[in-house]
DNA sequence: AATCTCATGCGTCAACCGTG
DNA sequence: CACGGTTGACGCATGAGATT
């Protein structure tokens, strides 16, 4: 791949991915690449574009009821409709589901129902305009977190340079939202509590308690968390955004001894936050009122430029970090949705076997 | 070992957007 | 409307792996 090709690959970015989703949904084809997961999600929500060999499944209550019991309406090929309580409950809006995509979903339903071509063309252009520029990743993540109960919003990272809130620790690591392989949502804020929002598939709904200590022994920035896993196999996977690293420490050698003693065989995870050695603010030299000579003006202009360059440098780093986090969240969502889709298909097959008339 | 290819990250510019 | 934050785009540097 040439450098230009690489750029092209990179530039097949999130905006284009969203556009592809729209386009492919308009002509009814299934998009490949990452947008495929969105397509799968729409299948589950709208009951359209269902897999040909399977019965159509429509989810009552738009499939967005938070924690509410999932009532699935299964329409069998014979015309029968069966209300079932899903083993895999209908999920709340996932961690990554941008408002744009929600708009697309609604529009897709509307187009399917009304089949008004002219309106769809207008909608298409409207959506094009809406998607001309994506909101910031922070905004997207904040809106997403507001849809998930119990998951705190990502705090505005204001006053990184100007002013320090007394409650903000020295390391300004922003809150991160993770999604585990089992669909749980984990919000981690440096120096604050870790919350796990359980989708409630196993009856344990709401937040789970989590033990977190900041050990003195590990290197700076390391955080020891202890998570009582509830999964059958006893393992828990974390999808880690950004440059943060989650290490499962089975020997618990980094954990304090009293923690290991009180937690038994619970696995210990160590989250190493990226070192945020942000250069502190530049000391403002001269006040504008004291400038007289052209040389001083030039120096002031240079100083302002360098200050702006420095700020933009840090902003670009932060932006890239958020983008990586966003992409990793998308990838984790793809993985979760694939598992979810697989389980739904299996559940449907089981129901078909149960409900199909036996011809003895 | 030298070269090539590719992935990744960084600095900068410019455009957009929200806010006061 | 000015200002500052955000982010796409571009060029560049660097390191790792593949190839010659």
CSV table of C-alpha atoms (C1' of nucleotides) in Angstrom, one decimal:
chain,number,residue,atom,x,y,z
A,1,UNK,CA,0.0,0.0,0.0
A,2,UNK,CA,1.5,3.3,-1.0
A,3,UNK,CA,1.5,6.2,1.3
A,4,UNK,CA,-1.4,7.7,-0.6
A,5,UNK,CA,-3.2,4.4,-0.4
A,6,UNK,CA,-2.6,4.4,3.3
A,7,UNK,CA,-4.0,7.8,3.7
A,8,UNK,CA,-7.0,6.7,1.7
A,9,UNK,CA,-7.4,3.8,4.0
A,10,UNK,CA,-7.2,6.0,7.0
A,11,UNK,CA,-9.5,8.5,5.5
A,12,UNK,CA,-12.1,5.8,5.2
A,13,UNK,CA,-12.9,7.1,8.6
A,14,UNK,CA,-15.9,7.2,10.8
A,15,UNK,CA,-17.8,9.7,8.8
A,16,UNK,CA,-17.5,7.6,5.7
A,17,UNK,CA,-18.4,4.5,7.6
A,18,UNK,CA,-21.6,6.3,8.7
A,19,UNK,CA,-22.3,7.3,5.1
A,20,UNK,CA,-21.8,3.8,3.9
A,21,UNK,CA,-24.4,2.7,6.4
A,22,UNK,CA,-26.9,5.1,5.1
A,23,UNK,CA,-26.2,4.2,1.5
A,24,UNK,CA,-26.3,0.5,2.0
A,25,UNK,CA,-29.5,0.8,4.0
A,26,UNK,CA,-31.1,2.7,1.2
A,27,UNK,CA,-30.5,0.1,-1.4
A,28,UNK,CA,-31.1,-2.6,1.0
A,29,UNK,CA,-27.8,-4.2,0.8
A,30,UNK,CA,-25.8,-5.4,3.7
A,31,UNK,CA,-22.8,-3.2,4.3
A,32,UNK,CA,-19.5,-4.8,5.0
A,33,UNK,CA,-16.7,-3.5,7.2
A,34,UNK,CA,-17.6,-2.1,10.6
A,35,UNK,CA,-20.9,-0.9,9.5
A,36,UNK,CA,-22.0,-4.4,9.3
A,37,UNK,CA,-22.7,-4.4,13.0
A,38,UNK,CA,-25.0,-1.5,12.7
A,39,UNK,CA,-26.9,-3.4,10.1
A,40,UNK,CA,-27.2,-6.4,12.3
A,41,UNK,CA,-28.4,-4.2,15.1
A,42,UNK,CA,-31.1,-2.8,12.8
A,43,UNK,CA,-32.2,-6.2,11.9
A,44,UNK,CA,-32.8,-7.0,15.5
A,45,UNK,CA,-34.6,-3.8,16.1
A,46,UNK,CA,-36.8,-3.5,13.1
A,47,UNK,CA,-37.3,-7.0,12.0
A,48,UNK,CA,-36.3,-6.1,8.5
A,49,UNK,CA,-33.7,-7.7,6.4
A,50,UNK,CA,-33.9,-10.8,8.4
A,51,UNK,CA,-31.9,-13.8,7.5
A,52,UNK,CA,-33.9,-15.7,4.9
A,53,UNK,CA,-33.8,-19.0,6.5
A,54,UNK,CA,-35.0,-17.6,9.8
A,55,UNK,CA,-38.3,-16.3,11.0
A,56,UNK,CA,-38.8,-12.7,11.3
A,57,UNK,CA,-38.2,-11.4,14.8
A,58,UNK,CA,-39.6,-8.1,16.0
A,59,UNK,CA,-38.9,-6.8,19.4
A,60,UNK,CA,-41.7,-5.2,21.4
A,61,UNK,CA,-41.1,-1.9,22.9
A,62,UNK,CA,-38.6,-0.8,20.3
A,63,UNK,CA,-36.0,-2.9,21.9
A,64,UNK,CA,-34.7,0.0,23.9
A,65,UNK,CA,-36.3,-0.6,27.2
A,66,UNK,CA,-33.7,-0.2,29.8
A,67,UNK,CA,-33.6,-3.3,31.9
A,68,UNK,CA,-37.2,-4.0,31.2
A,69,UNK,CA,-38.1,-7.6,30.5
A,70,UNK,CA,-37.7,-8.4,26.9
A,71,UNK,CA,-40.8,-9.6,25.2
A,72,UNK,CA,-39.9,-10.9,21.8
A,73,UNK,CA,-42.5,-11.5,19.2
A,74,UNK,CA,-41.4,-14.4,17.0
A,75,UNK,CA,-43.2,-14.8,13.8
A,76,UNK,CA,-42.9,-18.3,12.5
A,77,UNK,CA,-42.9,-19.2,8.8
A,78,UNK,CA,-46.3,-20.8,9.3
A,79,UNK,CA,-47.8,-17.5,10.3
A,80,UNK,CA,-47.8,-18.2,14.0
A,81,UNK,CA,-46.8,-15.5,16.4
A,82,UNK,CA,-45.3,-16.4,19.7
A,83,UNK,CA,-44.5,-14.2,22.6
A,84,UNK,CA,-41.4,-15.3,24.3
A,85,UNK,CA,-39.3,-14.1,27.1
A,86,UNK,CA,-35.9,-13.9,25.6
A,87,UNK,CA,-33.0,-15.6,27.2
A,88,UNK,CA,-30.9,-12.9,25.8
A,89,UNK,CA,-32.8,-9.9,26.7
A,90,UNK,CA,-33.3,-7.0,24.5
A,91,UNK,CA,-30.4,-4.7,25.0
A,92,UNK,CA,-30.4,-1.1,25.9
A,93,UNK,CA,-28.8,1.2,23.4
A,94,UNK,CA,-25.2,0.1,23.3
A,95,UNK,CA,-22.3,2.1,24.4
A,96,UNK,CA,-21.6,3.2,20.9
A,97,UNK,CA,-24.6,4.3,19.1
A,98,UNK,CA,-24.4,7.8,17.8
A,99,UNK,CA,-27.4,10.0,17.3
A,100,UNK,CA,-26.7,9.9,13.6
A,101,UNK,CA,-27.1,6.2,13.5
A,102,UNK,CA,-30.3,6.4,15.5
A,103,UNK,CA,-31.6,8.9,13.0
A,104,UNK,CA,-30.7,6.4,10.3
A,105,UNK,CA,-32.6,3.7,12.0
A,106,UNK,CA,-35.7,5.7,12.4
A,107,UNK,CA,-35.5,6.8,8.8
A,108,UNK,CA,-35.1,3.3,7.7
A,109,UNK,CA,-38.2,2.3,9.5
A,110,UNK,CA,-40.1,5.2,8.0
A,111,UNK,CA,-39.0,4.4,4.5
A,112,UNK,CA,-40.0,0.8,4.9
A,113,UNK,CA,-43.4,1.7,6.2
A,114,UNK,CA,-44.3,4.5,3.9
A,115,UNK,CA,-42.3,3.6,0.8
A,116,UNK,CA,-42.4,7.3,-0.2
A,117,UNK,CA,-39.5,7.7,-2.6
A,118,UNK,CA,-39.7,11.5,-2.8
A,119,UNK,CA,-39.6,11.8,1.0
A,120,UNK,CA,-36.8,9.4,1.2
A,121,UNK,CA,-34.8,11.4,-1.2
A,122,UNK,CA,-35.3,14.5,0.8
A,123,UNK,CA,-34.5,12.6,4.0
A,124,UNK,CA,-31.4,11.3,2.3
A,125,UNK,CA,-30.2,14.8,1.6
A,126,UNK,CA,-31.1,16.0,5.0
A,127,UNK,CA,-29.1,13.2,6.6
A,128,UNK,CA,-26.3,14.0,4.3
A,129,UNK,CA,-26.3,17.5,5.6
A,130,UNK,CA,-26.5,16.3,9.2
A,131,UNK,CA,-23.6,14.0,8.7
A,132,UNK,CA,-21.5,16.6,6.9
A,133,UNK,CA,-19.5,17.0,10.1
A,134,UNK,CA,-19.5,14.6,13.0
A,135,UNK,CA,-19.8,15.8,16.5
A,136,UNK,CA,-16.8,15.4,18.7
A,137,UNK,CA,-16.0,12.0,20.1
A,138,UNK,CA,-16.5,13.3,23.6
A,139,UNK,CA,-20.0,14.5,22.7
A,140,UNK,CA,-20.8,11.2,21.2
A,141,UNK,CA,-19.6,9.3,24.2
A,142,UNK,CA,-21.5,11.6,26.5
A,143,UNK,CA,-24.7,11.2,24.6
A,144,UNK,CA,-24.1,7.4,24.6
A,145,UNK,CA,-23.4,7.3,28.3
A,146,UNK,CA,-26.6,9.2,29.0
A,147,UNK,CA,-28.5,6.4,27.4
A,148,UNK,CA,-27.0,3.8,29.7
A,149,UNK,CA,-28.4,3.9,33.2
A,150,UNK,CA,-25.8,4.0,35.9
A,151,UNK,CA,-23.0,5.0,33.6
A,152,UNK,CA,-21.8,8.5,34.5
A,153,UNK,CA,-21.1,11.0,31.8
A,154,UNK,CA,-17.6,11.7,30.8
A,155,UNK,CA,-16.8,14.8,32.6
A,156,UNK,CA,-15.8,17.8,30.5
A,157,UNK,CA,-12.1,17.9,30.6
A,158,UNK,CA,-12.1,21.6,31.3
A,159,UNK,CA,-9.5,23.4,33.3
A,160,UNK,CA,-6.8,21.1,32.2
A,161,UNK,CA,-4.5,24.0,32.1
A,162,UNK,CA,-6.5,26.8,33.6
A,163,UNK,CA,-7.6,26.2,37.2
A,164,UNK,CA,-7.6,23.0,39.1
A,165,UNK,CA,-10.7,21.9,40.8
A,166,UNK,CA,-10.0,20.7,44.3
A,167,UNK,CA,-11.7,17.4,43.6
A,168,UNK,CA,-9.7,16.7,40.5
A,169,UNK,CA,-6.7,14.6,41.0
A,170,UNK,CA,-3.4,15.6,39.6
A,171,UNK,CA,-3.6,13.0,36.8
A,172,UNK,CA,-6.5,14.2,34.7
A,173,UNK,CA,-7.4,10.8,33.2
A,174,UNK,CA,-10.9,11.1,31.8
A,175,UNK,CA,-13.6,8.7,32.6
A,176,UNK,CA,-13.7,5.8,30.3
A,177,UNK,CA,-16.5,3.5,29.4
A,178,UNK,CA,-15.7,-0.1,28.6
A,179,UNK,CA,-17.9,-2.9,27.5
A,180,UNK,CA,-17.1,-6.4,28.5
A,181,UNK,CA,-17.5,-9.5,26.4
A,182,UNK,CA,-20.7,-10.2,28.4
A,183,UNK,CA,-22.2,-6.9,27.6
A,184,UNK,CA,-21.6,-5.2,30.9
A,185,UNK,CA,-20.7,-1.5,30.9
A,186,UNK,CA,-17.8,-0.4,33.0
A,187,UNK,CA,-17.2,3.2,33.7
A,188,UNK,CA,-13.9,4.1,35.2
A,189,UNK,CA,-12.9,7.4,36.5
A,190,UNK,CA,-9.4,8.0,37.8
A,191,UNK,CA,-9.6,8.4,41.5
A,192,UNK,CA,-13.3,7.7,41.6
A,193,UNK,CA,-15.5,4.7,41.8
A,194,UNK,CA,-15.8,2.1,39.2
A,195,UNK,CA,-19.3,1.3,38.2
A,196,UNK,CA,-20.5,-1.8,36.3
A,197,UNK,CA,-23.8,-1.6,34.6
A,198,UNK,CA,-25.2,-5.0,34.0
A,199,UNK,CA,-27.6,-5.5,31.2
A,200,UNK,CA,-29.4,-7.9,33.5
A,201,UNK,CA,-29.3,-11.0,31.5
A,202,UNK,CA,-28.6,-13.1,34.5
A,203,UNK,CA,-31.0,-11.5,36.9
A,204,UNK,CA,-28.3,-9.4,38.5
A,205,UNK,CA,-29.4,-6.0,37.3
A,206,UNK,CA,-28.1,-2.6,38.0
A,207,UNK,CA,-24.7,-1.8,39.3
A,208,UNK,CA,-22.4,-4.2,40.8
A,209,UNK,CA,-20.1,-3.3,43.6
A,210,UNK,CA,-16.5,-3.1,42.7
A,211,UNK,CA,-13.5,-2.9,44.9
A,212,UNK,CA,-10.8,-0.5,43.8
A,213,UNK,CA,-7.7,0.5,45.6
A,214,UNK,CA,-4.9,2.7,44.6
A,215,UNK,CA,-1.9,0.8,45.7
A,216,UNK,CA,1.3,2.5,46.6
A,217,UNK,CA,3.5,-0.3,45.5
A,218,UNK,CA,2.7,-0.3,41.7
A,219,UNK,CA,4.2,2.4,39.5
A,220,UNK,CA,2.5,5.7,39.4
A,221,UNK,CA,-0.8,5.7,37.5
A,222,UNK,CA,-1.4,2.0,38.2
A,223,UNK,CA,-4.8,1.1,39.7
A,224,UNK,CA,-5.7,-2.1,41.2
A,225,UNK,CA,-9.3,-3.2,40.8
A,226,UNK,CA,-10.8,-6.4,41.9
A,227,UNK,CA,-13.8,-7.6,40.1
A,228,UNK,CA,-15.9,-10.5,41.2
A,229,UNK,CA,-16.7,-12.1,38.0
A,230,UNK,CA,-20.0,-13.9,37.7
A,231,UNK,CA,-19.5,-15.6,34.4
A,232,UNK,CA,-19.7,-19.3,34.2
A,233,UNK,CA,-16.1,-19.9,33.1
A,234,UNK,CA,-14.8,-17.5,35.6
A,235,UNK,CA,-13.1,-15.3,33.1
A,236,UNK,CA,-13.8,-11.7,32.2
A,237,UNK,CA,-12.5,-9.9,29.2
A,238,UNK,CA,-12.1,-6.2,29.0
A,239,UNK,CA,-12.1,-4.1,25.9
A,240,UNK,CA,-9.7,-1.4,26.7
A,241,UNK,CA,-9.7,1.8,24.9
A,242,UNK,CA,-6.9,4.1,24.3
A,243,UNK,CA,-3.4,3.2,25.6
A,244,UNK,CA,-4.7,1.9,28.8
A,245,UNK,CA,-3.7,-1.6,29.7
A,246,UNK,CA,-5.7,-4.1,31.7
A,247,UNK,CA,-3.6,-6.9,33.0
A,248,UNK,CA,-5.1,-9.8,34.8
A,249,UNK,CA,-2.8,-10.5,37.7
A,250,UNK,CA,-3.5,-14.0,38.9
A,251,UNK,CA,-0.7,-14.0,41.4
A,252,UNK,CA,-2.1,-10.7,42.8
A,253,UNK,CA,1.5,-9.8,43.5
A,254,UNK,CA,0.7,-6.2,42.8
A,255,UNK,CA,-2.3,-6.1,45.0
A,256,UNK,CA,-2.0,-5.4,48.6
A,257,UNK,CA,-1.8,-8.5,50.8
A,258,UNK,CA,-5.0,-7.7,52.6
A,259,UNK,CA,-6.9,-7.4,49.4
A,260,UNK,CA,-5.7,-10.8,48.3
A,261,UNK,CA,-6.7,-12.2,51.6
A,262,UNK,CA,-10.2,-10.9,51.6
A,263,UNK,CA,-11.0,-11.6,48.0
A,264,UNK,CA,-10.1,-15.2,47.8
A,265,UNK,CA,-9.7,-16.4,44.2
A,266,UNK,CA,-11.1,-13.3,42.6
A,267,UNK,CA,-9.0,-12.3,39.7
A,268,UNK,CA,-7.2,-9.0,40.0
A,269,UNK,CA,-7.0,-6.6,37.1
A,270,UNK,CA,-4.5,-3.8,36.9
A,271,UNK,CA,-5.4,-0.8,34.8
A,272,UNK,CA,-2.4,1.2,33.9
A,273,UNK,CA,-3.5,4.7,32.8
A,274,UNK,CA,-1.4,6.4,30.2
A,275,UNK,CA,1.0,8.8,31.6
A,276,UNK,CA,-0.4,12.2,31.0
A,277,UNK,CA,2.7,14.3,31.2
A,278,UNK,CA,1.0,17.4,29.9
A,279,UNK,CA,3.2,20.4,29.9
A,280,UNK,CA,1.8,22.9,32.2
A,281,UNK,CA,0.6,26.3,31.0
A,282,UNK,CA,3.1,28.7,29.7
A,283,UNK,CA,3.9,31.6,31.9
A,284,UNK,CA,2.4,34.6,30.3
A,285,UNK,CA,5.1,37.1,29.8
A,286,UNK,CA,4.1,40.6,29.1
A,287,UNK,CA,0.7,42.1,29.3
A,288,UNK,CA,-0.6,43.5,26.0
A,289,UNK,CA,-0.9,46.9,27.5
A,290,UNK,CA,2.8,47.2,28.0
A,291,UNK,CA,3.7,46.7,24.4
A,292,UNK,CA,5.2,49.6,22.6
A,293,UNK,CA,7.8,48.8,20.0
A,294,UNK,CA,7.3,46.8,16.8
A,295,UNK,CA,9.8,44.3,18.2
A,296,UNK,CA,7.7,43.8,21.2
A,297,UNK,CA,4.6,43.3,19.0
A,298,UNK,CA,6.4,40.8,17.0
A,299,UNK,CA,7.5,38.9,20.1
A,300,UNK,CA,4.0,39.0,21.4
A,301,UNK,CA,2.7,37.6,18.1
A,302,UNK,CA,5.3,34.9,18.2
A,303,UNK,CA,4.5,34.1,21.7
A,304,UNK,CA,0.8,33.8,20.9
A,305,UNK,CA,1.5,31.6,18.0
A,306,UNK,CA,3.7,29.3,20.0
A,307,UNK,CA,1.1,29.2,22.7
A,308,UNK,CA,-1.5,28.3,20.2
A,309,UNK,CA,0.7,25.7,18.5
A,310,UNK,CA,1.4,24.1,21.9
A,311,UNK,CA,-2.3,24.0,22.8
A,312,UNK,CA,-3.2,22.6,19.4
A,313,UNK,CA,-0.4,20.0,19.8
A,314,UNK,CA,-1.9,18.8,23.0
A,315,UNK,CA,-5.4,19.0,21.6
A,316,UNK,CA,-4.4,16.9,18.7
A,317,UNK,CA,-3.0,14.3,21.0
A,318,UNK,CA,-6.1,14.3,23.1
A,319,UNK,CA,-8.2,14.1,20.0
A,320,UNK,CA,-6.3,11.1,18.7
A,321,UNK,CA,-6.6,9.4,22.0
A,322,UNK,CA,-10.4,9.9,22.0
A,323,UNK,CA,-10.6,8.7,18.5
A,324,UNK,CA,-8.7,5.5,19.4
A,325,UNK,CA,-11.0,5.0,22.3
A,326,UNK,CA,-14.0,5.6,20.2
A,327,UNK,CA,-12.8,3.1,17.6
A,328,UNK,CA,-12.0,0.5,20.2
A,329,UNK,CA,-15.5,0.9,21.7
A,330,UNK,CA,-16.9,0.4,18.2
A,331,UNK,CA,-14.9,-2.7,17.8
A,332,UNK,CA,-16.0,-4.0,21.2
A,333,UNK,CA,-19.5,-3.3,20.2
A,334,UNK,CA,-19.1,-5.3,17.1
A,335,UNK,CA,-17.8,-8.2,19.1
A,336,UNK,CA,-20.7,-8.0,21.6
A,337,UNK,CA,-23.3,-7.7,18.8
A,338,UNK,CA,-21.9,-10.6,17.0
A,339,UNK,CA,-22.2,-12.8,20.1
A,340,UNK,CA,-25.6,-11.4,20.7
A,341,UNK,CA,-26.7,-12.1,17.2
A,342,UNK,CA,-25.4,-15.6,17.4
A,343,UNK,CA,-27.2,-16.3,20.6
A,344,UNK,CA,-30.4,-14.8,19.1
A,345,UNK,CA,-30.2,-17.1,16.1
A,346,UNK,CA,-29.6,-20.1,18.3
A,347,UNK,CA,-32.6,-19.1,20.5
A,348,UNK,CA,-34.7,-18.7,17.5
A,349,UNK,CA,-33.8,-22.1,16.2
A,350,UNK,CA,-34.6,-23.6,19.5
A,351,UNK,CA,-38.0,-21.9,19.5
A,352,UNK,CA,-38.7,-23.1,16.0
A,353,UNK,CA,-37.9,-26.6,17.1
A,354,UNK,CA,-40.3,-26.3,20.0
A,355,UNK,CA,-43.1,-24.6,18.1
A,356,UNK,CA,-43.0,-26.5,14.9
A,357,UNK,CA,-45.8,-29.0,14.4
A,358,UNK,CA,-44.6,-32.4,14.8
A,359,UNK,CA,-45.5,-34.7,12.0
A,360,UNK,CA,-45.5,-38.2,13.5
B,1,DA,C1',23.0,-5.7,5.2
B,2,DA,C1',20.3,-2.8,2.3
B,3,DT,C1',15.9,-1.7,0.8
B,4,DC,C1',11.0,-1.7,0.7
B,5,DT,C1',6.5,-1.8,2.7
B,6,DC,C1',3.4,-0.8,6.1
B,7,DA,C1',1.6,0.9,10.5
B,8,DT,C1',1.6,4.3,13.8
B,9,DG,C1',2.2,8.7,15.8
B,10,DC,C1',3.2,13.6,15.8
B,11,DG,C1',3.0,18.5,14.4
B,12,DT,C1',0.7,21.8,11.9
B,13,DC,C1',-2.9,24.0,9.2
B,14,DA,C1',-7.5,25.0,8.3
B,15,DA,C1',-12.3,24.6,8.7
B,16,DC,C1',-16.1,24.0,11.6
B,17,DC,C1',-18.7,24.8,15.7
B,18,DG,C1',-20.2,26.3,20.4
B,19,DT,C1',-20.1,29.9,23.6
B,20,DG,C1',-19.9,34.4,25.7
C,1,DC,C1',-18.7,38.4,16.0
C,2,DA,C1',-14.4,37.0,18.3
C,3,DC,C1',-12.3,33.3,20.5
C,4,DG,C1',-11.0,28.9,21.6
C,5,DG,C1',-11.9,23.9,21.3
C,6,DT,C1',-12.3,20.0,18.1
C,7,DT,C1',-11.0,17.4,14.3
C,8,DG,C1',-10.1,16.2,9.3
C,9,DA,C1',-6.2,16.4,6.3
C,10,DC,C1',-1.5,16.6,5.1
C,11,DG,C1',3.4,15.8,5.4
C,12,DC,C1',6.9,13.8,7.9
C,13,DA,C1',9.5,10.6,11.0
C,14,DT,C1',10.2,6.2,12.9
C,15,DG,C1',10.1,1.4,13.9
C,16,DA,C1',9.0,-3.4,12.6
C,17,DG,C1',8.6,-7.0,9.4
C,18,DA,C1',9.3,-8.6,4.7
C,19,DT,C1',12.0,-8.9,0.6
C,20,DT,C1',16.2,-8.7,-2.2
